[in-house]
Amino acid sequence: MPFDYKKEYKEFYMPKAKPSIVTIPKMNYIAVRGKGDPNAEDGEYKASIGMLYAIAFTIKMSKKGGRSMDGYFDYVVPPLEGFWWQEGVCGIDYSRKEDFNFISVIRLPDFVDMEDFEWAVAEASAKKKQDFSRVGFWTYDEGECVQCMHIGPYDNEPATVEAMHGFAKDNGYVPDMSSARMHHEIYLSDPRRCAPERLRTVVRHPVKRKEE
């Protein structure tokens, strides 16, 4: 059976619908940075998703192509994720979607190094005749966070975030949002195929101990 990150690392991808504190280790990602309303049909966000999956599946299917990656194992492509922030805002203002900045990402297996990644970008560019120069290899050490499974529309996330922050405070933590530590979402449902009230999204915020 292919290795499935969601099943093997349930503490990161399948939390309960109540807040918890978790420490996220350093991970490598395929990443595309951009700005604007994620709902805009011709916006940068929706374009970023196509780029990410093109590279992700090029790497996954390398076993059938001409590249042998050391340590390769068969796996399920991990879920789409997004890091979000707005200039001058501590946290997220959901009423100002046009002001969003984002890093859209898909986790990379540990066996993928920079040389493998660059091969995948070149391979996808040649096969799809598309410019993938915006796609980067990104390493991020997220550290200590509060997280929760949010069930429902994205616009209802503020209630989940409020519960997360309340839980963090009750357990001796405070929010630690900054330009380097951002609002993080992991998308477990496809909004094109799932009713809004059934969407499952992992919401994660960085925290630190109150006395630090």
Short mmCIF file of C-alpha atoms in Angstrom, two decimals:
data_model
loop_
_atom_site.label_atom_id
_atom_site.label_comp_id
_atom_site.label_asym_id
_atom_site.label_seq_id
_atom_site.Cartn_x
_atom_site.Cartn_y
_atom_site.Cartn_z
CA MET A 1 0.00 0.00 0.00
CA PRO A 2 1.26 3.50 -0.77
CA PHE A 3 2.45 5.50 2.23
CA ASP A 4 -0.31 7.94 3.26
CA TYR A 5 0.88 10.91 5.32
CA LYS A 6 -2.64 11.61 6.60
CA LYS A 7 -2.89 8.11 8.08
CA GLU A 8 0.70 7.79 9.28
CA TYR A 9 0.82 11.24 10.91
CA LYS A 10 -2.71 11.64 12.20
CA GLU A 11 -1.55 14.09 14.87
CA PHE A 12 -0.65 16.57 12.10
CA TYR A 13 -3.36 15.92 9.52
CA MET A 14 -6.36 14.46 11.34
CA PRO A 15 -6.80 16.29 14.66
CA LYS A 16 -10.09 16.19 16.53
CA ALA A 17 -12.69 18.94 16.28
CA LYS A 18 -11.44 20.39 19.54
CA PRO A 19 -8.18 22.33 20.04
CA SER A 20 -4.88 20.73 20.97
CA ILE A 21 -1.23 21.77 21.27
CA VAL A 22 1.17 20.12 18.82
CA THR A 23 4.83 20.55 17.87
CA ILE A 24 5.36 20.40 14.11
CA PRO A 25 8.79 19.25 12.89
CA LYS A 26 10.76 20.75 10.03
CA MET A 27 9.31 19.75 6.63
CA ASN A 28 10.08 20.40 2.97
CA TYR A 29 7.39 21.68 0.62
CA ILE A 30 6.64 22.55 -2.97
CA ALA A 31 5.64 26.21 -2.59
CA VAL A 32 4.11 29.05 -4.60
CA ARG A 33 3.78 32.54 -3.16
CA GLY A 34 1.14 35.04 -4.19
CA LYS A 35 -1.48 37.63 -3.26
CA GLY A 36 -5.17 38.30 -3.62
CA ASP A 37 -8.62 36.84 -3.04
CA PRO A 38 -8.40 33.02 -3.14
CA ASN A 39 -11.91 32.90 -4.64
CA ALA A 40 -10.98 34.97 -7.71
CA GLU A 41 -11.35 32.75 -10.78
CA ASP A 42 -8.33 34.24 -12.54
CA GLY A 43 -6.41 35.00 -9.36
CA GLU A 44 -2.94 33.97 -8.28
CA TYR A 45 -4.18 31.47 -5.70
CA LYS A 46 -6.10 29.22 -8.08
CA ALA A 47 -3.19 29.35 -10.53
CA SER A 48 -0.83 28.28 -7.74
CA ILE A 49 -2.80 25.09 -7.09
CA GLY A 50 -2.33 23.85 -10.65
CA MET A 51 1.40 24.53 -10.44
CA LEU A 52 1.77 22.66 -7.15
CA TYR A 53 -0.01 19.54 -8.34
CA ALA A 54 1.89 19.49 -11.62
CA ILE A 55 5.19 19.27 -9.74
CA ALA A 56 3.81 16.94 -7.05
CA PHE A 57 2.64 14.37 -9.58
CA THR A 58 5.80 14.68 -11.67
CA ILE A 59 7.76 13.63 -8.58
CA LYS A 60 5.29 10.88 -7.64
CA MET A 61 5.37 9.41 -11.15
CA SER A 62 9.15 9.70 -11.55
CA LYS A 63 9.32 5.94 -10.92
CA LYS A 64 7.75 5.45 -14.35
CA GLY A 65 9.98 7.98 -16.03
CA GLY A 66 13.67 8.40 -16.52
CA ARG A 67 14.66 9.53 -13.05
CA SER A 68 15.64 7.31 -10.13
CA MET A 69 15.40 9.09 -6.78
CA ASP A 70 17.41 7.62 -3.92
CA GLY A 71 15.10 6.25 -1.24
CA TYR A 72 11.97 6.56 -3.37
CA PHE A 73 8.83 4.89 -1.96
CA ASP A 74 5.30 4.85 -3.29
CA TYR A 75 3.06 7.37 -1.54
CA VAL A 76 -0.18 9.30 -1.68
CA VAL A 77 0.38 12.96 -2.59
CA PRO A 78 -0.16 14.89 0.68
CA PRO A 79 -3.02 17.39 0.96
CA LEU A 80 -2.92 20.98 -0.21
CA GLU A 81 -1.97 23.49 2.49
CA GLY A 82 -1.84 27.26 2.77
CA PHE A 83 -0.04 29.80 4.94
CA TRP A 84 -1.92 33.13 5.06
CA TRP A 85 -1.29 36.66 6.33
CA GLN A 86 -2.26 40.30 5.76
CA GLU A 87 -0.04 43.32 6.12
CA GLY A 88 -0.75 45.25 9.32
CA VAL A 89 -3.15 42.60 10.68
CA CYS A 90 -2.43 40.34 13.64
CA GLY A 91 -4.11 37.12 12.59
CA ILE A 92 -6.62 37.07 9.73
CA ASP A 93 -9.43 39.45 8.73
CA TYR A 94 -11.80 37.27 6.69
CA SER A 95 -13.68 40.32 5.40
CA ARG A 96 -10.57 41.53 3.52
CA LYS A 97 -9.79 38.58 1.25
CA GLU A 98 -8.36 40.86 -1.42
CA ASP A 99 -5.55 41.73 1.02
CA PHE A 100 -4.39 38.15 1.52
CA ASN A 101 -0.79 37.10 1.04
CA PHE A 102 -0.23 33.36 0.82
CA ILE A 103 2.26 30.56 0.48
CA SER A 104 0.43 27.65 -1.11
CA VAL A 105 2.21 24.34 -0.45
CA ILE A 106 2.23 20.55 -0.78
CA ARG A 107 4.52 18.53 1.46
CA LEU A 108 7.47 16.77 -0.15
CA PRO A 109 8.63 13.28 0.87
CA ASP A 110 11.98 13.38 2.66
CA PHE A 111 13.73 11.54 -0.15
CA VAL A 112 13.27 14.52 -2.51
CA ASP A 113 16.37 16.75 -2.52
CA MET A 114 16.96 20.02 -4.34
CA GLU A 115 18.39 18.27 -7.40
CA ASP A 116 15.31 16.04 -7.66
CA PHE A 117 13.06 19.06 -7.24
CA GLU A 118 14.80 21.03 -9.97
CA TRP A 119 14.51 18.02 -12.28
CA ALA A 120 10.75 17.87 -11.61
CA VAL A 121 10.29 21.57 -12.41
CA ALA A 122 12.23 21.20 -15.66
CA GLU A 123 10.36 18.00 -16.56
CA ALA A 124 6.93 19.53 -15.92
CA SER A 125 7.89 22.68 -17.82
CA ALA A 126 8.93 20.67 -20.87
CA LYS A 127 5.93 18.33 -20.86
CA LYS A 128 3.26 20.92 -20.13
CA LYS A 129 4.94 23.82 -21.98
CA GLN A 130 4.20 26.01 -18.97
CA ASP A 131 6.26 28.44 -16.91
CA PHE A 132 6.86 27.00 -13.43
CA SER A 133 9.44 29.58 -12.36
CA ARG A 134 7.21 30.67 -9.44
CA VAL A 135 7.42 27.23 -7.87
CA GLY A 136 10.03 26.88 -5.15
CA PHE A 137 11.51 24.35 -2.72
CA TRP A 138 10.66 25.60 0.79
CA THR A 139 11.81 24.28 4.15
CA TYR A 140 9.77 25.35 7.16
CA ASP A 141 10.16 24.55 10.87
CA GLU A 142 6.71 25.39 12.23
CA GLY A 143 7.31 24.51 15.86
CA GLU A 144 4.74 24.72 18.64
CA CYS A 145 1.15 25.43 17.57
CA VAL A 146 -2.48 25.15 18.60
CA GLN A 147 -4.64 23.39 16.03
CA CYS A 148 -8.16 22.13 15.50
CA MET A 149 -10.25 20.39 12.84
CA HIS A 150 -12.66 23.00 11.48
CA ILE A 151 -15.81 21.55 9.94
CA GLY A 152 -17.83 23.89 7.76
CA PRO A 153 -17.33 26.90 5.47
CA TYR A 154 -14.01 28.72 5.50
CA ASP A 155 -15.77 31.96 6.46
CA ASN A 156 -16.86 30.32 9.73
CA GLU A 157 -13.28 29.73 10.84
CA PRO A 158 -13.17 32.73 13.26
CA ALA A 159 -15.23 30.75 15.80
CA THR A 160 -12.75 27.87 15.61
CA VAL A 161 -9.82 30.26 15.92
CA GLU A 162 -11.42 31.86 18.99
CA ALA A 163 -11.79 28.43 20.59
CA MET A 164 -8.18 27.60 19.75
CA HIS A 165 -6.88 30.80 21.34
CA GLY A 166 -9.04 30.24 24.43
CA PHE A 167 -7.67 26.71 24.78
CA ALA A 168 -4.11 27.96 24.34
CA LYS A 169 -4.58 30.62 27.02
CA ASP A 170 -6.08 28.12 29.44
CA ASN A 171 -3.01 25.93 28.96
CA GLY A 172 -0.39 28.64 29.46
CA TYR A 173 0.20 29.69 25.85
CA VAL A 174 -0.24 32.93 23.93
CA PRO A 175 -0.48 33.49 20.14
CA ASP A 176 2.87 33.97 18.42
CA MET A 177 1.88 35.27 14.98
CA SER A 178 4.57 37.07 13.00
CA SER A 179 5.93 37.44 9.48
CA ALA A 180 7.67 34.11 10.02
CA ARG A 181 4.82 32.32 11.86
CA MET A 182 1.51 32.44 10.02
CA HIS A 183 -2.10 31.29 9.98
CA HIS A 184 -1.96 27.78 8.51
CA GLU A 185 -4.69 25.71 6.87
CA ILE A 186 -4.64 22.11 5.59
CA TYR A 187 -7.41 21.26 3.15
CA LEU A 188 -8.81 17.75 3.56
CA SER A 189 -11.89 18.33 1.39
CA ASP A 190 -12.28 19.45 -2.21
CA PRO A 191 -14.70 22.44 -2.18
CA ARG A 192 -15.68 21.60 -5.77
CA ARG A 193 -17.09 18.25 -4.64
CA CYS A 194 -18.05 18.82 -1.01
CA ALA A 195 -20.96 20.75 0.51
CA PRO A 196 -19.69 23.81 2.44
CA GLU A 197 -21.08 22.54 5.75
CA ARG A 198 -19.04 19.32 5.40
CA LEU A 199 -15.67 20.85 4.49
CA ARG A 200 -12.84 19.65 6.75
CA THR A 201 -9.92 22.01 7.26
CA VAL A 202 -7.10 21.77 9.79
CA VAL A 203 -6.57 25.26 11.22
CA ARG A 204 -3.25 25.87 12.96
CA HIS A 205 -1.79 28.93 14.73
CA PRO A 206 1.70 29.36 16.21
CA VAL A 207 1.90 29.76 19.98
CA LYS A 208 4.52 30.17 22.69
CA ARG A 209 4.61 29.72 26.44
CA LYS A 210 3.16 32.74 28.26
CA GLU A 211 6.28 33.30 30.34
CA GLU A 212 8.64 33.41 27.31
#
